[in-house]
Every structure is written in C-alpha cells, then in structure tokens.
mmCIF file of C-alpha atoms in Angstrom:
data_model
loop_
_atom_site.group_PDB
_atom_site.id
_atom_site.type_symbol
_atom_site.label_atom_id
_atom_site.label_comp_id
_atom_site.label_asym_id
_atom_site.label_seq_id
_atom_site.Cartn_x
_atom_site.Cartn_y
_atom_site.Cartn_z
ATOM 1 C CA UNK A 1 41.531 -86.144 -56.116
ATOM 2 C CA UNK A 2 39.510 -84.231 -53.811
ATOM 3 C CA UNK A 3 37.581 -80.433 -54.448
ATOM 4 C CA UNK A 4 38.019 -78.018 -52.415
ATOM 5 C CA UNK A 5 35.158 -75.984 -51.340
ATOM 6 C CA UNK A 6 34.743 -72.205 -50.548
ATOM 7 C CA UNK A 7 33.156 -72.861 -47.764
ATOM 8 C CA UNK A 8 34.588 -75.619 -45.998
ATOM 9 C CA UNK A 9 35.513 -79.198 -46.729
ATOM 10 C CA UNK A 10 34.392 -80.373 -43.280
ATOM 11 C CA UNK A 11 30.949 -79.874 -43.532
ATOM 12 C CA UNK A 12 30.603 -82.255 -47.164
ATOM 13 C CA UNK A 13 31.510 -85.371 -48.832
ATOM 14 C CA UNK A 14 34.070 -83.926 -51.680
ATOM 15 C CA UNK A 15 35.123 -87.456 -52.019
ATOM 16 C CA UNK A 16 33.743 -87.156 -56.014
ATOM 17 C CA UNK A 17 35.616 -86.477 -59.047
ATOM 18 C CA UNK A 18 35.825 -83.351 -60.979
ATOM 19 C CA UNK A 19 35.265 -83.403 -64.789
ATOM 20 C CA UNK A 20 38.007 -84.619 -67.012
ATOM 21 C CA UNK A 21 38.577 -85.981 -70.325
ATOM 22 C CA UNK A 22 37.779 -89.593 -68.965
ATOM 23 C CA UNK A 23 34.183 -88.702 -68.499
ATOM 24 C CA UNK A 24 34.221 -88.323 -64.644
ATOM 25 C CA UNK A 25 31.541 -86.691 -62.904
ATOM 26 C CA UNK A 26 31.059 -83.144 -63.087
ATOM 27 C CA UNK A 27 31.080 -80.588 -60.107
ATOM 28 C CA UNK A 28 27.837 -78.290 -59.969
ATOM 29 C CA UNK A 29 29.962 -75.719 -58.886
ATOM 30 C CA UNK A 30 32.971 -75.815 -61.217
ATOM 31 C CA UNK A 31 33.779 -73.432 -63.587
ATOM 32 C CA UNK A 32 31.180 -71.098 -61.841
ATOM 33 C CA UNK A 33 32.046 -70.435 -58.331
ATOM 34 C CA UNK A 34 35.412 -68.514 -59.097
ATOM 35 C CA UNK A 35 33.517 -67.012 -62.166
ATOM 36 C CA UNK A 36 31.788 -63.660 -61.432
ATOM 37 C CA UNK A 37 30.194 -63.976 -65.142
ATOM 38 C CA UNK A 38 28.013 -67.384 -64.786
ATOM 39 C CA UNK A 39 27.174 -67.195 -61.091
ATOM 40 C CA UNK A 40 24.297 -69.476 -62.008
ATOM 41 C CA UNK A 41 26.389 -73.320 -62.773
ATOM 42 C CA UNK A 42 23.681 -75.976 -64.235
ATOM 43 C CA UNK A 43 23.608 -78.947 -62.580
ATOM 44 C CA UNK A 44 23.357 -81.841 -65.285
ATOM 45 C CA UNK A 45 21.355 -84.377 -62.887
ATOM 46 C CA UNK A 46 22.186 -87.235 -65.255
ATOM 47 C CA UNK A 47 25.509 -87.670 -64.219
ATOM 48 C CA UNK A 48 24.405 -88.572 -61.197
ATOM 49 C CA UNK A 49 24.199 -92.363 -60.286
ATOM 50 C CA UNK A 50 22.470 -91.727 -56.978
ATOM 51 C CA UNK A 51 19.425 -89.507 -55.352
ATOM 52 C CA UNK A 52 21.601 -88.842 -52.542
ATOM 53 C CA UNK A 53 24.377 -87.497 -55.033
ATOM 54 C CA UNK A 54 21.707 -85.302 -56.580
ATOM 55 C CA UNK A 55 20.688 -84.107 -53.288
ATOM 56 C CA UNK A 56 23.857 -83.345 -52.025
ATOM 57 C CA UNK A 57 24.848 -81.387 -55.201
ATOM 58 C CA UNK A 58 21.404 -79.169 -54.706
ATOM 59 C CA UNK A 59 21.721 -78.417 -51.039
ATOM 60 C CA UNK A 60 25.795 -77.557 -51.665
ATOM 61 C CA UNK A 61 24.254 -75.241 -54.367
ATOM 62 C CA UNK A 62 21.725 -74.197 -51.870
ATOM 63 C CA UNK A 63 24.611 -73.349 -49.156
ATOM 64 C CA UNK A 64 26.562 -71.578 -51.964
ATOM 65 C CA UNK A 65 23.707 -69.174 -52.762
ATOM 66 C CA UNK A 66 22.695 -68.353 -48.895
ATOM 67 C CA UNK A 67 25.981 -67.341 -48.017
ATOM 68 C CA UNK A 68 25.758 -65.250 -51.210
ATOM 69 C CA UNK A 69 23.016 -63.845 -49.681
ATOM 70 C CA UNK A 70 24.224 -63.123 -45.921
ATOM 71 C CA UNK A 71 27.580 -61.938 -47.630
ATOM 72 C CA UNK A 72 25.437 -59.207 -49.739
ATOM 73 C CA UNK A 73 23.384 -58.178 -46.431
ATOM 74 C CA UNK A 74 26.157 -57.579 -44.714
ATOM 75 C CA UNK A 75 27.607 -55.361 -47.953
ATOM 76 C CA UNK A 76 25.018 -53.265 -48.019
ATOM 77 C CA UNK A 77 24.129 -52.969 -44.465
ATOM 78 C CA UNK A 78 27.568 -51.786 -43.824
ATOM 79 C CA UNK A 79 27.566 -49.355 -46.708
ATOM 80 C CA UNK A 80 24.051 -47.833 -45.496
ATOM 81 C CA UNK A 81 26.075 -46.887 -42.340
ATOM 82 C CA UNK A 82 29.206 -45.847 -44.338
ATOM 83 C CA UNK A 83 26.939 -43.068 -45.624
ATOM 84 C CA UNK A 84 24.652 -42.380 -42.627
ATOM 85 C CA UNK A 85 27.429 -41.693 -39.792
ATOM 86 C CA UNK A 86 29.360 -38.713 -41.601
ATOM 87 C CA UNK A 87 25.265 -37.408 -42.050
ATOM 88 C CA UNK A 88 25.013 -37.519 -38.400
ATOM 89 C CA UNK A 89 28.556 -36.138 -37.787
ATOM 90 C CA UNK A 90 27.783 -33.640 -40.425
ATOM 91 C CA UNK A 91 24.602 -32.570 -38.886
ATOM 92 C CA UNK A 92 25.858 -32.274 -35.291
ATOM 93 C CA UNK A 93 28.295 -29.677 -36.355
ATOM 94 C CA UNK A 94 25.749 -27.905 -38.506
ATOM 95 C CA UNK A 95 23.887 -27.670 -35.441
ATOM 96 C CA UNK A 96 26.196 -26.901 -32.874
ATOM 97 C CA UNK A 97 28.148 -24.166 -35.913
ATOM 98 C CA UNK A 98 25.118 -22.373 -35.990
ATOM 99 C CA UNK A 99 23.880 -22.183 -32.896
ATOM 100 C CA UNK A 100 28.059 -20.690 -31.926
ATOM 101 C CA UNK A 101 27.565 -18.414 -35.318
ATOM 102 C CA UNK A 102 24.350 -16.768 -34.171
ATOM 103 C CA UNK A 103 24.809 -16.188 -30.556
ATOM 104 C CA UNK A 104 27.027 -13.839 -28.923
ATOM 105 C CA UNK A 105 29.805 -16.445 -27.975
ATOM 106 C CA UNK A 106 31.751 -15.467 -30.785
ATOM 107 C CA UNK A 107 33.362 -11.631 -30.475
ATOM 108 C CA UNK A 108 32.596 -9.567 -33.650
ATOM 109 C CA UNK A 109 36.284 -8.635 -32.941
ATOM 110 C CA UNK A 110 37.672 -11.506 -34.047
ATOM 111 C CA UNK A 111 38.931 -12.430 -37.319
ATOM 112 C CA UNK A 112 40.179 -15.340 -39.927
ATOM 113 C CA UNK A 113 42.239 -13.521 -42.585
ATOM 114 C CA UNK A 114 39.558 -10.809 -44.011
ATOM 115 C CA UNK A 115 36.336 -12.361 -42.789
ATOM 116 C CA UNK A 116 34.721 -12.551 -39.225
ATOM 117 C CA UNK A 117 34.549 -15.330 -37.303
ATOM 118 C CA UNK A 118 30.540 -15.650 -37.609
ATOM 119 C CA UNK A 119 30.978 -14.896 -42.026
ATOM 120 C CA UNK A 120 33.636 -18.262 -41.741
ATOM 121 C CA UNK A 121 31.034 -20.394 -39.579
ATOM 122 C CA UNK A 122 27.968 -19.096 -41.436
ATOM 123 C CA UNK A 123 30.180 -20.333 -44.415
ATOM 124 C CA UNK A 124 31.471 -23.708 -42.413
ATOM 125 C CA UNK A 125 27.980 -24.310 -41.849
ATOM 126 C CA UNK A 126 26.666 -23.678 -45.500
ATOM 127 C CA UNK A 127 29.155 -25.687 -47.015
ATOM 128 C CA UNK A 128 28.047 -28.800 -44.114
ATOM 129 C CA UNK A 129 24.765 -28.552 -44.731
ATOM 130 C CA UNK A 130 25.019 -29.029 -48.849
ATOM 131 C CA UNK A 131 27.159 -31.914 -48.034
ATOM 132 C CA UNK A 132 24.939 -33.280 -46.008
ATOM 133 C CA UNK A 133 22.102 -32.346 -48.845
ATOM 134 C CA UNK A 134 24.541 -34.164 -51.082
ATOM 135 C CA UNK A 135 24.875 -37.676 -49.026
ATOM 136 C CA UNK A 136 21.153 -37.412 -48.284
ATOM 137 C CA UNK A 137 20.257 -37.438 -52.137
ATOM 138 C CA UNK A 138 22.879 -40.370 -52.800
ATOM 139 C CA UNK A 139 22.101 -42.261 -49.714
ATOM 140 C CA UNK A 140 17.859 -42.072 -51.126
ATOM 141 C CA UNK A 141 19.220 -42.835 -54.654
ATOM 142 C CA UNK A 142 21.443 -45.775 -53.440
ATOM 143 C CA UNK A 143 18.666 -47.456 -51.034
ATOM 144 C CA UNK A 144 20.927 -49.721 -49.024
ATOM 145 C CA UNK A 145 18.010 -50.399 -47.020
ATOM 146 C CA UNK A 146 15.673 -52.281 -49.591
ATOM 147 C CA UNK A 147 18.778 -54.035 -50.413
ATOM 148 C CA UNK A 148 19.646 -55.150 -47.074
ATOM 149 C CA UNK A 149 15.818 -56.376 -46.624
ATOM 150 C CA UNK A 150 16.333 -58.183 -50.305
ATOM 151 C CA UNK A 151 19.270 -60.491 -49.393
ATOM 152 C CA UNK A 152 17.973 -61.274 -45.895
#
C-alpha cells in the first residue's frame, strides 16, 4: 500500500508502510498534514531501520514546511495588494473629484435632487477620502508586508 503525498508522488520513494495495528512503520506526516491543529507531526526516528529512511523522512518534512512557507508568501502578498489597489483607485478619484469640485468645470446651475453638483462631489470626495483613511489604518494594522518578508 502506497501514501500519497500532497505534493507529489513522483518526486519520493512512498514505497513504505503507513502505521497499522501490525506495528508497521509510521509516516512523519500522518495524522498531521490534513490536520490544521498539529501542523507540527513528530518524527519517532526509532522506527527507522535505515539513515537514509531517516533522511528521507526529514527532508519530506523539510519540503512540507517550505511550501508552507511559499504558500503563506504568496497569501499575504496577494492580500497586501487586495487592500492597496482600491487605496490607489480610491485616491485617484479623490484627486481628480476635487480638483472637478473646486474649479469652474462644474455649472453652479446644476443640480442632484436638492444639492449642487460641487455639495455631492465635495461629499463624494469626503466620504473617499475616510475610506481610504479607513483601509490605510487596517492595511498598517494588518502589515502584510512583514508577513510576506517572514515566510520568504
């Protein structure tokens, strides 16, 4: 019976055993790589009858935890960016609201329901700029970036 791995059965021998009641040999990574709980599996090196088995169990365990790694990077690097764009967006329109708001582009004439149309962009652009505020604040508070650096 052969074990499958997460990350590929190509790459390793999964020729060995998994536990059972017969006293096989125990894989260092079952019970604990489908198990958010226990991410860290001990590996009981006696029930190894070889240094290459014991080395091949550490570097799998070793693969395991990099691609952890990499995976999380890759999490948080995308979230930092998640957050970031719409502050970009955010601010463009700020910028550009303002700028249409305070010149003389916009006829005093005009008129959205009982406000002008420099009250509802002065407003527009308010309202942007605490949002912004508000994803700046979470986006410091969250600090994708020290994570990203962390995992790499």
């Amino acid at each position: 019976m052969s074990a499958s791995l997460p990350f590929g059965d190509d790459d390793y021998d999964t020729s060995y055993r998994t536990g059972s009641a017969s006293g096989g040999r125990v894989h260092p990574l079952q019970n604990g790589a489908s198990n958010p709980e226990s991410s860290k599996v001990p590996v009981d090196f006696d029930s190894f009858s070889s240094d290459a088995e014991k080395l091949s169990a550490i570097l799998k365990c070793a693969d395991v935890e990099q691609h952890k790694h990499k995976l999380s990077a890759t999490y948080f690097h995308f979230r930092r960016y998640a957050i970031l764009i719409p502050i970009l967006v955010m601010s463009l329109l700020i910028a550009v609201g303002g700028f249409v708001a305070a010149s003389d582009i916009v006829k005093p004439t005009q008129r959205i329901h009982d406000s002008t149309m420099q009250e509802f962009l002065t407003i527009l652009v308010a309202t942007f700029g605490f949002m912004v505020l508000i994803l700046t604040i979470l986006g410091n508070g969250l600090n994708y970036h020290s994570r990203v650096a962390f995992h790499r």
